[in-house]
Amino acid sequence: MDNPLQDKGSSTRTIEPCILVIFGATGDLTARKLMPAIYNLGKDGQLPANFASVGFARRDKSDDDFRGEMKEAVSKHSRSGEIDENYWNTFKDGIFYHRSEFDQDEGYKTLKERLEKFDNQFGTKGNRVFYLSVQPKFFPLVIEKLSENGLIYEPGDEKFSRVIIEKPFGRDLDSANQLQRDIEKHLDETQIYRIDHYLGKETVQNLLVFRFANSIFEALWNNRHIDHVQITVAESIGIGTRGNFYEEEGLLRDIIQNHMMQLLSLVAMEPPSSFNANSVRDEKVKVIETIRPFTKEDFQHEIVRGQYGKGVVDGEEVKPYREEENVSPESKIETFAALRLFIDNWRWDGVPFYLRGGKRLPKRATEIAITFKKAPGILFKDKGKDENVLAIRIQPDEGISMKINCKVPGPESPIQPVKMDFRYGAYFGKEPPEAYERLIRECILGDSTLFARSDEVQKSWEFFTPILKHWEQNPPDGFPNYESGSWGPKCASELMERDGRAWRIL
Amino acid sequence: MDELGESYKTIVEPKDIEKELQKLWEKLAHEKKTRACLFNLIIYAPLDKRSDYFRKTVGRIIENYPCRILFISHDKKEGDYLKTAVSVIAQSEDSHIACDSIDIGVAGASLEKVPFIVTPHIIPDLPTILLWTEDPCSDNPIFQKLEMLSSRVLFDSESSEDFTEFVKKTLLCIDKNRKATSDLNWARLEAFRDLIQSQFSSAKRLNELKSASSIELIYNNKPSDFFQHLDIQAHYLIFWLASSMDWKFKSKTEDEIHFTSDHDIHVQLKKEERDNAYPGRILRLHIRSGKEEFIFERDQEKKEQFNIHICSNEVCELPIKFNIGKNIRGQSLSKEVLKNKMSERYLKTLKLLSQC
């Protein structure tokens, strides 16, 4: 129905009232990301008018205690800087805390009662979003308890209940499939929202606009014009206090299997028939399905790993991975990985995709770089023309740049590469919303486009699980093998050099 | 160059370099300055009387080509420190174009940190030129790491006490790392080399040059604060000629060089002190072949002008005046930074020089 109150063509998505329940609310993610996201959404008028949030965790505290902690967290971590006291005084009245163990039925019963009271108080109509900010091992338990205690509705019900889970979605194919089976007992796929926060970044969403709202690029976006693609997810920080987690996961599971696969699929996908969730995700899954699986030989030659040693980052000396808290001094866990893969379809046949990710690299930078083939022919052959590069900076300094060749003014000057540069910050001024803001809002709206689907996750694990098994059976020699503050181990450079290419210096 | 006042040079922690640069630019927004960058220029300079020379030279480059400067001053006398500062440098007083400058002052063991400070601040997709003003033979521990970041390396042979060792080390570097490499003294000769090339452009003239039996070269032996090794350009020129003509090196003394081809070629190097020419510059080149003589003489009054006399046994051509362009500080470096390929001529010259 056309709403006479709305202009034609404007968004018709109506955000329904709901209550957001955060499990594991006393954890780091809530303080750093979730509560600041909810606060900013509310402040920008992006939350439903009827809304409340409840923190669910094991520690003993009152509503006011929790509100005080969240105020501090928002002051510290919100992108909008100093807290708006006027707004906070209203906002905090919709924040509550519920104490319970994850396995106590009583806790879920009392939660249900409280939520029903809040429905009356805030007009939230029984709609629920459950954010599981807990260790993955608790996902099945919490979901089961929610279901058993009537907090999960049938799909198609007038009211909605949705569950957001964070990566990792399993640690290999078997565990991912098991997790899926456990979840599916109680939830329909339409009720599951698997967060990969990269999908919430403005620059990642802009990839689709860039590709499909600009006719000039699509004609070049194929193996006739593109020489290779590099995707880099670099972090300057180490693993901090996450030693326990990292010793179980490693970088391949932490970053490459999920974030990088999302970036890869958005870069490589075919245009979807529409922007509804399934159309977009169908195309992304097709990309992952057509990645050429690694053979035994490929484990030796197509992928390398590394572990950071001591070095210097941001001017300070930093310790090696093996001296981090809760890390074994003989650890064989990788903090760096780089690989070359191919997508076997018409568009990408023969185009190598080089992926690298690492901790304790010189700077934090996530970038997709499309390197085009060199201009053909003998013109300017001796003048040193470079290949054109389209670089999409995901973070920081979000933007897009294009490297082109220009003549330097003068009678005989050589050709000089220059950059055409678009920067989000310079053009749009205002800070873009944080990824979690976008994603939480999309979940409340019921739009799963920016969330990973079960088959995406499964296909990704199908590709990476054999690699992980091979690594487990063949522990690396010579760790650590790169200095903190450098761009990674020598073997990563060699991976490119043998193809006559080089990693970009970011 | 217009450094926008000391108030714009901000000492910062290494981790805050980009943030502070951003703040500087925000302050400048009302002055309508455009932030521009054609390439990254890393300069390593030991803190001595020459480092000031290079600071001024770098300023000249910015006047032509805005670039991100990463200037490393290495104090070899003081204890151990690492300081970083940022500033914005305009092309000129009334220009709206300006660029970033990152200064790194270092002494002692902190030197090892420098490549890690530089690496994250290279602007991607643009060439990176490393101007290494120390003798490459000194085996500085950070050279390799900075070279790896660079697409082009420029040495300064003036920094070296032993030119032959400098040549050998340069060749080793080129062989190992395959980077486009050059030397400021070689760059300073470009205009004169172009002049020679323009006169020996026909097959006939080239044959005459090839059959040259004696060459006399006079160079300016008047030193300055910044230039003490004054025979380098002379050697470059002679060995450039020789390598181009495929002469083979035979022997050398302090002021004589002998080559051989199908005949012997005798080269005499002479010194003269002249106030109105830069130290080390060629003042006169006299080439004698069987049939002709070629004299290239820098004008006594106008230092950018060469007077060219060409005579044969039968006839003397009318003298030509050739202006090789005004010598401005930083001009050679400005030209070199935009060259992205290894000069084959330079490589050949070095190989022949290494036989000395």
mmCIF file of N, CA, C and O in Angstrom, chain B residues 185-228:
data_model
loop_
_atom_site.group_PDB
_atom_site.id
_atom_site.type_symbol
_atom_site.label_atom_id
_atom_site.label_comp_id
_atom_site.label_asym_id
_atom_site.label_seq_id
_atom_site.Cartn_x
_atom_site.Cartn_y
_atom_site.Cartn_z
ATOM 1 N N ASN B 185 75.693 12.892 -7.857
ATOM 2 C CA ASN B 185 76.755 13.429 -8.712
ATOM 3 C C ASN B 185 76.537 13.045 -10.172
ATOM 4 O O ASN B 185 76.841 13.808 -11.084
ATOM 5 N N TRP B 186 75.996 11.873 -10.385
ATOM 6 C CA TRP B 186 75.647 11.456 -11.745
ATOM 7 C C TRP B 186 74.516 12.354 -12.277
ATOM 8 O O TRP B 186 74.543 12.801 -13.421
ATOM 9 N N ALA B 187 73.557 12.632 -11.403
ATOM 10 C CA ALA B 187 72.429 13.472 -11.798
ATOM 11 C C ALA B 187 72.900 14.886 -12.154
ATOM 12 O O ALA B 187 72.398 15.510 -13.089
ATOM 13 N N ARG B 188 73.895 15.367 -11.421
ATOM 14 C CA ARG B 188 74.385 16.732 -11.679
ATOM 15 C C ARG B 188 75.036 16.860 -13.048
ATOM 16 O O ARG B 188 75.153 17.940 -13.590
ATOM 17 N N LEU B 189 75.440 15.748 -13.591
ATOM 18 C CA LEU B 189 76.110 15.754 -14.893
ATOM 19 C C LEU B 189 75.141 15.687 -16.066
ATOM 20 O O LEU B 189 75.555 15.746 -17.220
ATOM 21 N N GLU B 190 73.878 15.522 -15.773
ATOM 22 C CA GLU B 190 72.925 15.199 -16.847
ATOM 23 C C GLU B 190 72.937 16.225 -17.966
ATOM 24 O O GLU B 190 72.973 15.876 -19.156
ATOM 25 N N ALA B 191 72.917 17.466 -17.589
ATOM 26 C CA ALA B 191 72.840 18.510 -18.625
ATOM 27 C C ALA B 191 74.081 18.470 -19.506
ATOM 28 O O ALA B 191 73.994 18.619 -20.742
ATOM 29 N N PHE B 192 75.223 18.254 -18.895
ATOM 30 C CA PHE B 192 76.459 18.209 -19.670
ATOM 31 C C PHE B 192 76.497 16.970 -20.561
ATOM 32 O O PHE B 192 76.926 17.028 -21.719
ATOM 33 N N ARG B 193 76.014 15.862 -20.034
ATOM 34 C CA ARG B 193 75.946 14.650 -20.861
ATOM 35 C C ARG B 193 75.021 14.851 -22.045
ATOM 36 O O ARG B 193 75.303 14.435 -23.164
ATOM 37 N N ASP B 194 73.914 15.528 -21.797
ATOM 38 C CA ASP B 194 72.981 15.812 -22.895
ATOM 39 C C ASP B 194 73.656 16.686 -23.945
ATOM 40 O O ASP B 194 73.434 16.511 -25.153
ATOM 41 N N LEU B 195 74.462 17.605 -23.464
ATOM 42 C CA LEU B 195 75.185 18.484 -24.394
ATOM 43 C C LEU B 195 76.130 17.656 -25.273
ATOM 44 O O LEU B 195 76.161 17.823 -26.503
ATOM 45 N N ILE B 196 76.885 16.796 -24.658
ATOM 46 C CA ILE B 196 77.825 15.937 -25.413
ATOM 47 C C ILE B 196 77.059 15.094 -26.425
ATOM 48 O O ILE B 196 77.436 15.001 -27.605
ATOM 49 N N GLN B 197 75.960 14.505 -25.945
ATOM 50 C CA GLN B 197 75.156 13.647 -26.828
ATOM 51 C C GLN B 197 74.658 14.423 -28.038
ATOM 52 O O GLN B 197 74.584 13.902 -29.145
ATOM 53 N N SER B 198 74.298 15.686 -27.791
ATOM 54 C CA SER B 198 73.723 16.473 -28.888
ATOM 55 C C SER B 198 74.774 16.766 -29.951
ATOM 56 O O SER B 198 74.474 16.896 -31.134
ATOM 57 N N GLN B 199 76.044 16.866 -29.527
ATOM 58 C CA GLN B 199 77.109 17.141 -30.492
ATOM 59 C C GLN B 199 77.590 15.881 -31.186
ATOM 60 O O GLN B 199 78.090 15.938 -32.305
ATOM 61 N N PHE B 200 77.461 14.776 -30.522
ATOM 62 C CA PHE B 200 77.897 13.504 -31.127
ATOM 63 C C PHE B 200 76.673 12.672 -31.488
ATOM 64 O O PHE B 200 76.458 11.571 -30.972
ATOM 65 N N SER B 201 75.840 13.247 -32.319
ATOM 66 C CA SER B 201 74.568 12.578 -32.617
ATOM 67 C C SER B 201 74.555 11.897 -33.981
ATOM 68 O O SER B 201 73.657 11.137 -34.291
ATOM 69 N N SER B 202 75.539 12.182 -34.805
ATOM 70 C CA SER B 202 75.565 11.542 -36.124
ATOM 71 C C SER B 202 76.576 10.401 -36.104
ATOM 72 O O SER B 202 77.480 10.353 -35.252
ATOM 73 N N ALA B 203 76.439 9.505 -37.057
ATOM 74 C CA ALA B 203 77.341 8.342 -37.133
ATOM 75 C C ALA B 203 78.779 8.819 -37.321
ATOM 76 O O ALA B 203 79.726 8.279 -36.734
ATOM 77 N N LYS B 204 78.921 9.858 -38.119
ATOM 78 C CA LYS B 204 80.264 10.389 -38.407
ATOM 79 C C LYS B 204 80.919 10.898 -37.124
ATOM 80 O O LYS B 204 82.065 10.578 -36.814
ATOM 81 N N ARG B 205 80.149 11.683 -36.394
ATOM 82 C CA ARG B 205 80.697 12.251 -35.157
ATOM 83 C C ARG B 205 81.001 11.158 -34.130
ATOM 84 O O ARG B 205 82.020 11.204 -33.443
ATOM 85 N N LEU B 206 80.113 10.192 -34.072
ATOM 86 C CA LEU B 206 80.340 9.104 -33.117
ATOM 87 C C LEU B 206 81.604 8.331 -33.463
ATOM 88 O O LEU B 206 82.364 7.936 -32.575
ATOM 89 N N ASN B 207 81.849 8.171 -34.731
ATOM 90 C CA ASN B 207 83.087 7.484 -35.140
ATOM 91 C C ASN B 207 84.309 8.278 -34.719
ATOM 92 O O ASN B 207 85.327 7.720 -34.299
ATOM 93 N N GLU B 208 84.169 9.599 -34.834
ATOM 94 C CA GLU B 208 85.273 10.460 -34.418
ATOM 95 C C GLU B 208 85.529 10.299 -32.917
ATOM 96 O O GLU B 208 86.675 10.210 -32.476
ATOM 97 N N LEU B 209 84.468 10.261 -32.194
ATOM 98 C CA LEU B 209 84.598 10.119 -30.733
ATOM 99 C C LEU B 209 85.219 8.767 -30.391
ATOM 100 O O LEU B 209 86.113 8.667 -29.553
ATOM 101 N N LYS B 210 84.753 7.781 -31.117
ATOM 102 C CA LYS B 210 85.243 6.428 -30.833
ATOM 103 C C LYS B 210 86.743 6.327 -31.104
ATOM 104 O O LYS B 210 87.478 5.590 -30.454
ATOM 105 N N SER B 211 87.171 7.114 -32.064
ATOM 106 C CA SER B 211 88.591 7.041 -32.429
ATOM 107 C C SER B 211 89.429 8.082 -31.691
ATOM 108 O O SER B 211 90.589 8.313 -32.035
ATOM 109 N N ALA B 212 88.839 8.702 -30.676
ATOM 110 C CA ALA B 212 89.589 9.700 -29.900
ATOM 111 C C ALA B 212 90.838 9.078 -29.313
ATOM 112 O O ALA B 212 90.823 7.943 -28.835
ATOM 113 N N SER B 213 91.907 9.821 -29.331
ATOM 114 C CA SER B 213 93.157 9.290 -28.795
ATOM 115 C C SER B 213 93.536 9.990 -27.488
ATOM 116 O O SER B 213 94.244 9.420 -26.661
ATOM 117 N N SER B 214 93.091 11.230 -27.334
ATOM 118 C CA SER B 214 93.394 11.888 -26.066
ATOM 119 C C SER B 214 92.248 12.778 -25.634
ATOM 120 O O SER B 214 91.567 13.381 -26.457
ATOM 121 N N ILE B 215 92.065 12.815 -24.348
ATOM 122 C CA ILE B 215 90.999 13.643 -23.739
ATOM 123 C C ILE B 215 91.620 14.390 -22.574
ATOM 124 O O ILE B 215 92.336 13.801 -21.742
ATOM 125 N N GLU B 216 91.309 15.675 -22.530
ATOM 126 C CA GLU B 216 91.720 16.461 -21.366
ATOM 127 C C GLU B 216 90.462 17.010 -20.715
ATOM 128 O O GLU B 216 89.601 17.587 -21.382
ATOM 129 N N LEU B 217 90.371 16.800 -19.420
ATOM 130 C CA LEU B 217 89.200 17.287 -18.707
ATOM 131 C C LEU B 217 89.657 18.123 -17.526
ATOM 132 O O LEU B 217 90.491 17.687 -16.720
ATOM 133 N N ILE B 218 89.114 19.332 -17.439
ATOM 134 C CA ILE B 218 89.426 20.207 -16.300
ATOM 135 C C ILE B 218 88.165 20.361 -15.458
ATOM 136 O O ILE B 218 87.086 20.644 -16.007
ATOM 137 N N TYR B 219 88.332 20.185 -14.155
ATOM 138 C CA TYR B 219 87.159 20.336 -13.283
ATOM 139 C C TYR B 219 87.449 21.355 -12.191
ATOM 140 O O TYR B 219 88.612 21.668 -11.906
ATOM 141 N N ASN B 220 86.383 21.827 -11.596
ATOM 142 C CA ASN B 220 86.501 22.860 -10.568
ATOM 143 C C ASN B 220 86.899 22.220 -9.238
ATOM 144 O O ASN B 220 86.142 21.449 -8.644
ATOM 145 N N ASN B 221 88.078 22.561 -8.804
ATOM 146 C CA ASN B 221 88.610 21.943 -7.598
ATOM 147 C C ASN B 221 88.433 22.837 -6.368
ATOM 148 O O ASN B 221 89.063 22.626 -5.332
ATOM 149 N N LYS B 222 87.559 23.848 -6.494
ATOM 150 C CA LYS B 222 87.371 24.725 -5.334
ATOM 151 C C LYS B 222 86.310 24.114 -4.432
ATOM 152 O O LYS B 222 85.148 23.994 -4.804
ATOM 153 N N PRO B 223 86.677 23.709 -3.203
ATOM 154 C CA PRO B 223 85.709 23.037 -2.328
ATOM 155 C C PRO B 223 84.748 24.029 -1.683
ATOM 156 O O PRO B 223 84.955 25.242 -1.745
ATOM 157 N N SER B 224 83.706 23.480 -1.100
ATOM 158 C CA SER B 224 82.785 24.291 -0.303
ATOM 159 C C SER B 224 82.525 23.511 0.975
ATOM 160 O O SER B 224 83.061 22.417 1.173
ATOM 161 N N ASP B 225 81.663 24.070 1.822
ATOM 162 C CA ASP B 225 81.310 23.362 3.060
ATOM 163 C C ASP B 225 80.692 22.001 2.762
ATOM 164 O O ASP B 225 80.845 21.050 3.520
ATOM 165 N N PHE B 226 79.947 21.956 1.665
ATOM 166 C CA PHE B 226 79.187 20.732 1.405
ATOM 167 C C PHE B 226 79.863 19.789 0.411
ATOM 168 O O PHE B 226 79.468 18.641 0.295
ATOM 169 N N PHE B 227 80.842 20.277 -0.315
ATOM 170 C CA PHE B 227 81.473 19.445 -1.347
ATOM 171 C C PHE B 227 82.980 19.438 -1.188
ATOM 172 O O PHE B 227 83.628 20.475 -1.297
ATOM 173 N N GLN B 228 83.504 18.267 -0.909
ATOM 174 C CA GLN B 228 84.926 18.102 -0.700
ATOM 175 C C GLN B 228 85.563 17.149 -1.717
ATOM 176 O O GLN B 228 86.740 17.246 -1.995
#
